[in-house]
Amino acid sequence: MTAVIDRPAGTSGETPASGLVCRNCGATYPLGAQHACFECFGPLEIGYDAERLARVTREQIAAGPHSIWRYAGLLPTGQNAQTRVDSGTGMTPLIRADRLADRLGFTAPVWVKDDSANPTHSFKDRVVSVAITAARELGFSRIACASTGNLANSVAAHAARIGMDSIVFIPTDLEKAKITQTAVYGGTLVAVQGSYDDVNRLCSELAETDEFESTAFVNVNVRPYYAEGSKTLGFEVAEQLGWRLPQQIVAPMASGSLLTKVHKAFKELQSIGLVEATDYRVYGAQSSGCSPIAQAFADGTDRVVPVKPTGIAKSLNIGNPADGPYALDAVRSTGGAMAHVSDDEIRDGIQLLAQTCGVFTETAGGVTTAVLKKLVESGQLDTTRETVIYNTGDGLKTLDAVAERVGPTAVIPPTLKGMRSAGLL
Ligand SMILES: *Cc1c(COP(=O)(O)O)cnc(C)c1O
């Protein structure tokens, strides 16, 4: 490609974002570190200038970096290569999962978008790359978050990379790997005696104090920016499929933000003509230990009733999911469905993905894979339609989930006789 690009996406130029928009009442505000509407207290999201978005071309994207920042022309921040934080996040493998497809009786292709390949081994690097770039551009000196584990890893790592102070809040009962993988980066790590929802509430209070005035909480005061990072999971799948959309996607839900933003990404690509306007269905996955959104779906209501989470899928354990109603809308408006699965089904899901794709996922990916299977068996997911499932994290972070189920096939002395007596020769 030799064409002269006058303003390559993501190397210079202005943001395509036009302001903050209330998702509830539609009130608009200038861009900045604000997350709730002054009128109705509804959540804010980034609004875009349609004309500026429509200037982005496939060629510009292809000429960009091999990371999420190739989509800077479709993101609220990071247009300036000097201030953006590029940790190499994104452009993770889209794996064609023929053996998984066969096992579940698909006649159409099934793909696994494998976000365990990100720098800190979860999809959270996407949202953090965008949030910390916004935080730096908005003049914050410290970065913070309330986390169910993966976000903690990613915030601490990104802060270390650019030398920004960080303070990360987690519930005390997280997996050891996630605690260690946060602490090793050297920021401040605060373990709070309570659930994630307690931690989140504390962070919302802290964000209002004078002492935290120059602190950006990625999922509180700069949440509108943070959330846009998840769109890159949609952009990449479309680009990796040769600029078209899959017919079905299955995504895990904690707050429901990821699922909602993949849907937003697909809509944006359609509206600016980067992909054809084909139909797709969005499916949502939760664990039975924490299924407030899937429960509202089953009950046919918009009201998401908070729960007290239990179970092994800790990264998804948000009992009061902020984006629940929007996730319900994305799923219902596309004709998809939601389901939840037990801890044993999650373990089965981890093993199914590992044994058919060679991908070792954490408990969240076990949820997604098990829900894929469940929705196929219940006839709600169509095996004749091309399907993408999102693996959002790495199995090495939640080893305990399957450690008791799998191990050496045999323990033998170093002799042929040993092999024989184990029945392996
Ligand atoms: C945070 C997380 C999700 C989903 O998060 P949302 O709050 O719904 O955006 C999914 N998988 C993993 C592994 C996560 O850490």
Coordinates of N, CA and C in Angstrom, one line a residue, residues 187-357:
G187 N 3.2 -1.1 42.8 CA 2.4 -0.1 43.2 C 1.8 -0.4 44.6
T188 N 0.8 0.5 45.0 CA 0.1 0.2 46.2 C -1.0 -0.7 46.0
L189 N -1.1 -1.8 46.8 CA -2.2 -2.8 46.6 C -2.9 -2.9 48.0
V190 N -4.2 -2.6 47.9 CA -5.0 -2.6 49.1 C -6.0 -3.7 49.1
A191 N -5.9 -4.7 50.0 CA -6.9 -5.8 50.0 C -8.0 -5.4 51.0
V192 N -9.2 -5.4 50.6 CA -10.3 -4.9 51.4 C -11.2 -6.1 51.9
Q193 N -11.5 -6.0 53.2 CA -12.3 -7.1 53.7 C -13.7 -7.0 53.3
G194 N -14.1 -7.5 52.2 CA -15.4 -7.4 51.7 C -15.5 -7.9 50.3
S195 N -16.7 -7.8 49.7 CA -16.9 -8.3 48.3 C -16.4 -7.3 47.3
Y196 N -16.4 -7.6 46.0 CA -16.0 -6.6 45.0 C -17.0 -5.5 45.1
D197 N -18.2 -5.7 45.3 CA -19.2 -4.6 45.4 C -18.9 -3.6 46.5
D198 N -18.4 -4.2 47.6 CA -18.0 -3.3 48.7 C -16.8 -2.5 48.3
V199 N -15.8 -3.1 47.6 CA -14.6 -2.5 47.2 C -15.0 -1.3 46.2
N200 N -15.9 -1.6 45.3 CA -16.3 -0.6 44.3 C -17.0 0.6 45.0
R201 N -17.8 0.3 46.0 CA -18.5 1.4 46.7 C -17.4 2.3 47.5
L202 N -16.4 1.6 48.1 CA -15.4 2.4 48.7 C -14.6 3.3 47.7
C203 N -14.4 2.7 46.6 CA -13.6 3.5 45.5 C -14.5 4.7 45.1
S204 N -15.8 4.5 44.9 CA -16.7 5.6 44.5 C -16.6 6.7 45.6
E205 N -16.6 6.3 46.9 CA -16.5 7.3 47.9 C -15.1 8.0 47.9
L206 N -14.0 7.2 47.7 CA -12.7 7.8 47.7 C -12.5 8.8 46.5
A207 N -13.1 8.5 45.4 CA -13.0 9.3 44.2 C -13.5 10.7 44.5
E208 N -14.4 10.8 45.4 CA -15.0 12.1 45.8 C -14.2 13.0 46.8
T209 N -13.2 12.3 47.4 CA -12.4 13.0 48.4 C -11.3 13.9 47.8
D210 N -10.9 15.0 48.5 CA -9.9 15.9 48.1 C -8.6 15.1 47.9
E211 N -8.3 14.2 48.8 CA -7.0 13.5 48.7 C -6.9 12.7 47.4
F212 N -8.0 12.3 46.8 CA -8.0 11.5 45.5 C -8.3 12.4 44.3
E213 N -8.2 13.7 44.5 CA -8.5 14.6 43.4 C -7.7 14.4 42.1
S214 N -6.5 14.0 42.3 CA -5.7 13.8 41.1 C -5.5 12.3 40.8
T215 N -6.4 11.5 41.2 CA -6.4 10.1 41.0 C -7.5 9.7 40.0
A216 N -7.1 9.0 38.9 CA -8.1 8.5 38.0 C -8.4 7.1 38.3
F217 N -9.6 6.8 38.8 CA -10.1 5.4 39.0 C -10.6 5.0 37.6
V218 N -9.9 4.0 37.1 CA -10.2 3.6 35.7 C -11.7 3.2 35.5
N219 N -12.3 2.5 36.5 CA -13.7 2.1 36.4 C -14.6 3.0 37.2
V220 N -14.2 4.1 37.6 CA -15.1 5.1 38.3 C -15.1 6.4 37.5
N221 N -14.2 7.3 37.8 CA -14.3 8.6 37.2 C -13.9 8.7 35.7
V222 N -13.1 7.8 35.3 CA -12.8 7.8 33.8 C -13.4 6.6 33.1
R223 N -14.5 6.0 33.7 CA -15.1 4.8 33.2 C -15.6 5.0 31.7
P224 N -16.1 6.2 31.4 CA -16.5 6.3 29.9 C -15.4 6.0 29.0
Y225 N -14.2 6.4 29.3 CA -13.0 6.1 28.4 C -12.7 4.6 28.5
Y226 N -12.6 4.1 29.7 CA -12.3 2.7 30.0 C -13.1 1.8 29.1
A227 N -14.4 2.1 29.2 CA -15.4 1.2 28.6 C -15.2 1.1 27.1
E228 N -14.7 2.2 26.4 CA -14.5 2.2 25.0 C -13.4 1.2 24.6
G229 N -12.5 0.9 25.5 CA -11.4 0.0 25.1 C -12.0 -1.4 24.7
S230 N -13.1 -1.8 25.3 CA -13.7 -3.1 24.9 C -14.2 -3.1 23.5
K231 N -14.4 -2.0 22.9 CA -14.8 -2.0 21.5 C -13.8 -2.6 20.6
T232 N -12.5 -2.6 21.0 CA -11.5 -3.1 20.1 C -11.6 -4.7 20.0
L233 N -12.3 -5.3 20.9 CA -12.6 -6.7 20.8 C -13.6 -7.0 19.6
G234 N -14.4 -6.0 19.3 CA -15.3 -6.1 18.2 C -14.6 -5.7 16.9
F235 N -13.8 -4.6 16.9 CA -13.1 -4.2 15.7 C -12.2 -5.3 15.2
E236 N -11.4 -5.9 16.2 CA -10.4 -6.9 15.7 C -11.0 -8.1 15.1
V237 N -12.1 -8.6 15.7 CA -12.8 -9.8 15.1 C -13.2 -9.4 13.7
A238 N -13.8 -8.3 13.5 CA -14.3 -7.9 12.2 C -13.1 -7.8 11.2
E239 N -12.0 -7.2 11.6 CA -10.8 -7.1 10.7 C -10.2 -8.4 10.5
Q240 N -10.1 -9.3 11.5 CA -9.5 -10.6 11.3 C -10.3 -11.5 10.5
L241 N -11.6 -11.3 10.4 CA -12.5 -12.1 9.5 C -12.5 -11.5 8.1
G242 N -11.7 -10.5 7.8 CA -11.6 -9.9 6.5 C -12.7 -8.9 6.3
W243 N -12.9 -8.1 7.4 CA -13.9 -7.0 7.4 C -15.3 -7.5 7.1
R244 N -15.7 -8.4 8.0 CA -17.1 -8.8 8.1 C -17.5 -9.2 9.5
L245 N -18.7 -9.3 9.9 CA -19.1 -9.6 11.2 C -19.4 -11.1 11.3
P246 N -19.2 -11.7 12.5 CA -19.7 -13.1 12.7 C -21.2 -13.0 12.8
Q247 N -21.8 -14.2 12.8 CA -23.3 -14.2 13.0 C -23.7 -14.4 14.4
Q248 N -22.9 -14.9 15.2 CA -23.2 -15.1 16.7 C -21.9 -14.8 17.5
I249 N -22.0 -14.2 18.6 CA -20.9 -14.1 19.5 C -21.4 -14.5 20.9
V250 N -20.4 -15.1 21.7 CA -20.7 -15.4 23.1 C -19.7 -14.7 23.9
A251 N -20.1 -13.9 24.9 CA -19.2 -13.1 25.7 C -19.6 -13.2 27.2
P252 N -18.5 -13.3 28.0 CA -18.8 -13.3 29.5 C -19.2 -12.0 30.0
M253 N -19.9 -12.0 31.1 CA -20.4 -10.7 31.7 C -20.1 -10.7 33.2
A254 N -19.4 -9.6 33.5 CA -19.2 -9.2 34.9 C -20.1 -8.0 35.2
S255 N -19.6 -6.8 34.8 CA -20.5 -5.6 34.9 C -21.4 -5.6 33.7
G256 N -21.1 -6.3 32.6 CA -21.8 -6.3 31.4 C -21.3 -5.3 30.3
S257 N -20.2 -4.7 30.7 CA -19.6 -3.6 29.8 C -19.0 -4.2 28.6
L258 N -18.2 -5.2 28.7 CA -17.5 -5.8 27.5 C -18.5 -6.2 26.4
L259 N -19.5 -6.9 26.8 CA -20.5 -7.4 25.9 C -21.2 -6.2 25.2
T260 N -21.6 -5.2 26.0 CA -22.3 -4.0 25.5 C -21.4 -3.3 24.5
K261 N -20.1 -3.2 24.7 CA -19.2 -2.4 23.8 C -18.8 -3.2 22.6
V262 N -18.8 -4.5 22.6 CA -18.6 -5.2 21.4 C -19.8 -5.0 20.4
H263 N -21.0 -5.0 21.0 CA -22.2 -4.7 20.2 C -22.1 -3.2 19.7
K264 N -21.6 -2.3 20.5 CA -21.5 -0.9 20.0 C -20.5 -0.8 18.9
A265 N -19.4 -1.6 19.0 CA -18.3 -1.6 18.0 C -18.9 -2.1 16.6
F266 N -19.7 -3.2 16.7 CA -20.2 -3.8 15.5 C -21.2 -2.7 14.8
K267 N -22.0 -2.1 15.6 CA -22.9 -1.0 15.1 C -22.1 0.1 14.5
E268 N -21.0 0.5 15.1 CA -20.2 1.6 14.6 C -19.6 1.2 13.2
L269 N -19.1 0.0 13.2 CA -18.5 -0.4 11.9 C -19.5 -0.5 10.8
Q270 N -20.7 -0.9 11.1 CA -21.8 -0.9 10.1 C -22.1 0.5 9.7
S271 N -22.2 1.4 10.7 CA -22.8 2.7 10.3 C -21.7 3.5 9.5
I272 N -20.4 3.3 9.7 CA -19.5 4.0 8.9 C -19.0 3.2 7.6
G273 N -19.7 2.0 7.4 CA -19.5 1.3 6.2 C -18.2 0.5 6.1
L274 N -17.5 0.2 7.3 CA -16.3 -0.6 7.3 C -16.7 -2.1 7.1
V275 N -17.9 -2.4 7.6 CA -18.4 -3.8 7.3 C -19.9 -3.7 6.8
E276 N -20.3 -4.7 6.1 CA -21.7 -4.8 5.6 C -22.6 -4.9 6.8
A277 N -23.8 -4.4 6.6 CA -24.8 -4.4 7.7 C -25.5 -5.8 7.8
T278 N -24.7 -6.8 8.2 CA -25.3 -8.2 8.3 C -25.9 -8.4 9.8
D279 N -26.8 -9.3 9.9 CA -27.4 -9.6 11.2 C -26.4 -10.4 12.1
Y280 N -26.4 -10.1 13.4 CA -25.6 -10.9 14.3 C -26.4 -11.0 15.6
R281 N -26.1 -12.0 16.3 CA -26.8 -12.2 17.6 C -25.7 -12.2 18.7
V282 N -26.1 -11.5 19.8 CA -25.2 -11.4 21.0 C -25.7 -12.3 22.1
Y283 N -24.8 -13.2 22.6 CA -25.1 -14.1 23.7 C -24.3 -13.8 24.9
G284 N -24.9 -13.8 26.1 CA -24.2 -13.4 27.3 C -24.0 -14.6 28.3
A285 N -22.8 -14.7 28.9 CA -22.5 -15.8 29.8 C -22.2 -15.4 31.2
Q286 N -22.8 -16.0 32.2 CA -22.5 -15.8 33.6 C -22.4 -17.1 34.3
S287 N -21.8 -17.1 35.6 CA -21.8 -18.3 36.4 C -23.0 -18.3 37.3
S288 N -23.4 -19.5 37.7 CA -24.6 -19.6 38.5 C -24.4 -18.9 39.9
G289 N -23.1 -18.9 40.3 CA -22.8 -18.2 41.6 C -23.0 -16.7 41.5
C290 N -23.1 -16.1 40.3 CA -23.3 -14.7 40.2 C -24.0 -14.4 38.8
S291 N -25.3 -14.5 38.8 CA -26.0 -14.5 37.5 C -27.1 -13.4 37.5
P292 N -26.9 -12.2 38.1 CA -28.0 -11.3 38.1 C -28.5 -10.9 36.7
I293 N -27.6 -10.8 35.7 CA -28.0 -10.3 34.4 C -28.8 -11.4 33.7
A294 N -28.2 -12.7 33.7 CA -28.8 -13.8 33.1 C -30.2 -14.1 33.8
Q295 N -30.3 -13.9 35.1 CA -31.5 -14.1 35.8 C -32.6 -13.1 35.3
A296 N -32.2 -11.8 35.1 CA -33.2 -10.8 34.6 C -33.6 -11.2 33.2
F297 N -32.7 -11.8 32.4 CA -33.0 -12.2 31.0 C -34.1 -13.3 31.1
A298 N -33.8 -14.3 32.0 CA -34.7 -15.4 32.1 C -36.1 -14.9 32.6
D299 N -36.1 -13.9 33.5 CA -37.4 -13.4 34.0 C -38.1 -12.5 33.1
G300 N -37.4 -12.1 32.0 CA -38.0 -11.2 31.0 C -38.2 -9.8 31.6
T301 N -37.3 -9.4 32.4 CA -37.4 -8.0 33.0 C -36.1 -7.2 32.7
D302 N -36.2 -5.9 32.8 CA -35.1 -5.0 32.7 C -34.4 -4.8 34.0
R303 N -35.1 -5.2 35.1 CA -34.6 -4.9 36.4 C -33.6 -5.9 36.9
V304 N -32.4 -5.5 37.1 CA -31.3 -6.4 37.5 C -31.2 -6.4 39.0
V305 N -31.6 -7.5 39.6 CA -31.6 -7.5 41.1 C -30.2 -7.9 41.6
P306 N -29.6 -7.1 42.4 CA -28.2 -7.4 42.9 C -28.2 -8.7 43.7
V307 N -27.1 -9.4 43.6 CA -26.9 -10.7 44.4 C -25.6 -10.6 45.1
K308 N -25.4 -11.6 46.0 CA -24.1 -11.7 46.7 C -23.4 -12.9 46.0
P309 N -22.3 -12.5 45.3 CA -21.7 -13.6 44.5 C -21.0 -14.7 45.3
T310 N -21.0 -15.9 44.7 CA -20.3 -17.0 45.2 C -19.7 -17.7 44.0
G311 N -18.9 -18.7 44.2 CA -18.4 -19.6 43.1 C -17.0 -19.2 42.6
I312 N -16.5 -20.1 41.7 CA -15.1 -20.0 41.3 C -14.8 -19.0 40.3
A313 N -15.8 -18.5 39.6 CA -15.5 -17.5 38.5 C -15.3 -16.1 39.1
K314 N -14.3 -15.9 39.9 CA -14.2 -14.7 40.7 C -14.0 -13.4 39.8
S315 N -13.4 -13.6 38.6 CA -13.2 -12.4 37.8 C -14.6 -11.8 37.3
L316 N -15.6 -12.7 37.4 CA -16.9 -12.2 36.9 C -17.9 -11.9 38.1
N317 N -17.3 -12.0 39.3 CA -18.2 -11.8 40.5 C -18.5 -10.4 40.8
I318 N -19.4 -9.8 40.0 CA -19.9 -8.5 40.3 C -21.4 -8.7 40.5
G319 N -21.8 -8.5 41.8 CA -23.2 -8.8 42.2 C -24.2 -7.7 41.8
N320 N -23.6 -6.4 41.6 CA -24.5 -5.3 41.2 C -23.9 -4.7 39.9
P321 N -24.2 -5.3 38.8 CA -23.5 -5.0 37.5 C -24.1 -3.7 36.9
A322 N -23.1 -2.7 36.8 CA -23.5 -1.4 36.3 C -24.1 -1.4 34.9
D323 N -23.6 -2.3 34.0 CA -24.1 -2.3 32.6 C -25.2 -3.3 32.4
G324 N -25.7 -3.9 33.4 CA -26.7 -5.0 33.2 C -27.8 -4.7 32.3
P325 N -28.5 -3.5 32.5 CA -29.6 -3.2 31.6 C -29.2 -3.1 30.1
Y326 N -28.0 -2.5 29.9 CA -27.5 -2.3 28.6 C -27.2 -3.6 27.9
A327 N -26.6 -4.6 28.7 CA -26.3 -5.9 28.2 C -27.6 -6.6 27.8
L328 N -28.6 -6.5 28.7 CA -29.9 -7.1 28.3 C -30.4 -6.6 27.0
D329 N -30.3 -5.3 26.8 CA -30.8 -4.6 25.6 C -30.0 -5.1 24.4
A330 N -28.7 -5.2 24.5 CA -27.9 -5.7 23.4 C -28.3 -7.1 23.0
V331 N -28.5 -8.0 24.0 CA -28.8 -9.4 23.7 C -30.2 -9.5 23.1
R332 N -31.2 -8.8 23.8 CA -32.6 -8.9 23.3 C -32.7 -8.3 21.9
S333 N -32.1 -7.1 21.7 CA -32.3 -6.4 20.4 C -31.7 -7.2 19.2
T334 N -30.8 -8.1 19.5 CA -30.1 -8.9 18.4 C -30.7 -10.3 18.3
G335 N -31.6 -10.6 19.2 CA -32.2 -12.0 19.2 C -31.3 -13.0 19.8
G336 N -30.4 -12.7 20.6 CA -29.6 -13.6 21.3 C -30.2 -14.2 22.6
A337 N -29.4 -14.7 23.5 CA -29.9 -15.2 24.7 C -28.8 -15.1 25.8
M338 N -29.1 -15.5 27.0 CA -28.1 -15.6 28.1 C -28.3 -16.9 28.8
A339 N -27.3 -17.4 29.5 CA -27.4 -18.5 30.3 C -26.3 -18.5 31.4
H340 N -26.5 -19.3 32.4 CA -25.5 -19.4 33.5 C -25.1 -20.8 33.8
V341 N -23.9 -21.1 34.3 CA -23.4 -22.4 34.5 C -22.8 -22.6 35.8
S342 N -22.9 -23.8 36.4 CA -22.4 -24.2 37.7 C -20.9 -24.3 37.7
D343 N -20.3 -24.3 38.9 CA -18.8 -24.4 39.0 C -18.3 -25.7 38.3
D344 N -19.0 -26.8 38.4 CA -18.6 -28.0 37.7 C -18.6 -27.9 36.2
E345 N -19.7 -27.2 35.8 CA -19.8 -26.9 34.3 C -18.6 -26.0 33.9
I346 N -18.3 -25.1 34.7 CA -17.1 -24.2 34.4 C -15.9 -25.0 34.2
R347 N -15.6 -25.9 35.2 CA -14.4 -26.7 35.1 C -14.5 -27.6 33.8
D348 N -15.6 -28.1 33.5 CA -15.8 -28.9 32.2 C -15.5 -28.0 31.0
G349 N -15.9 -26.7 31.1 CA -15.7 -25.8 30.0 C -14.2 -25.5 29.8
I350 N -13.5 -25.3 30.9 CA -12.1 -25.1 30.8 C -11.4 -26.3 30.1
Q351 N -11.8 -27.5 30.5 CA -11.2 -28.7 29.9 C -11.6 -28.9 28.5
L352 N -12.8 -28.5 28.2 CA -13.3 -28.7 26.8 C -12.5 -27.8 25.8
L353 N -12.3 -26.5 26.3 CA -11.5 -25.6 25.4 C -10.1 -26.0 25.3
A354 N -9.5 -26.4 26.4 CA -8.1 -26.9 26.4 C -7.9 -28.1 25.5
Q355 N -8.9 -29.1 25.6 CA -8.7 -30.3 24.9 C -9.1 -30.3 23.4
T356 N -9.8 -29.3 23.0 CA -10.2 -29.2 21.6 C -9.5 -28.0 20.9
C357 N -8.9 -27.1 21.6 CA -8.3 -25.9 21.0 C -6.8 -25.7 21.4

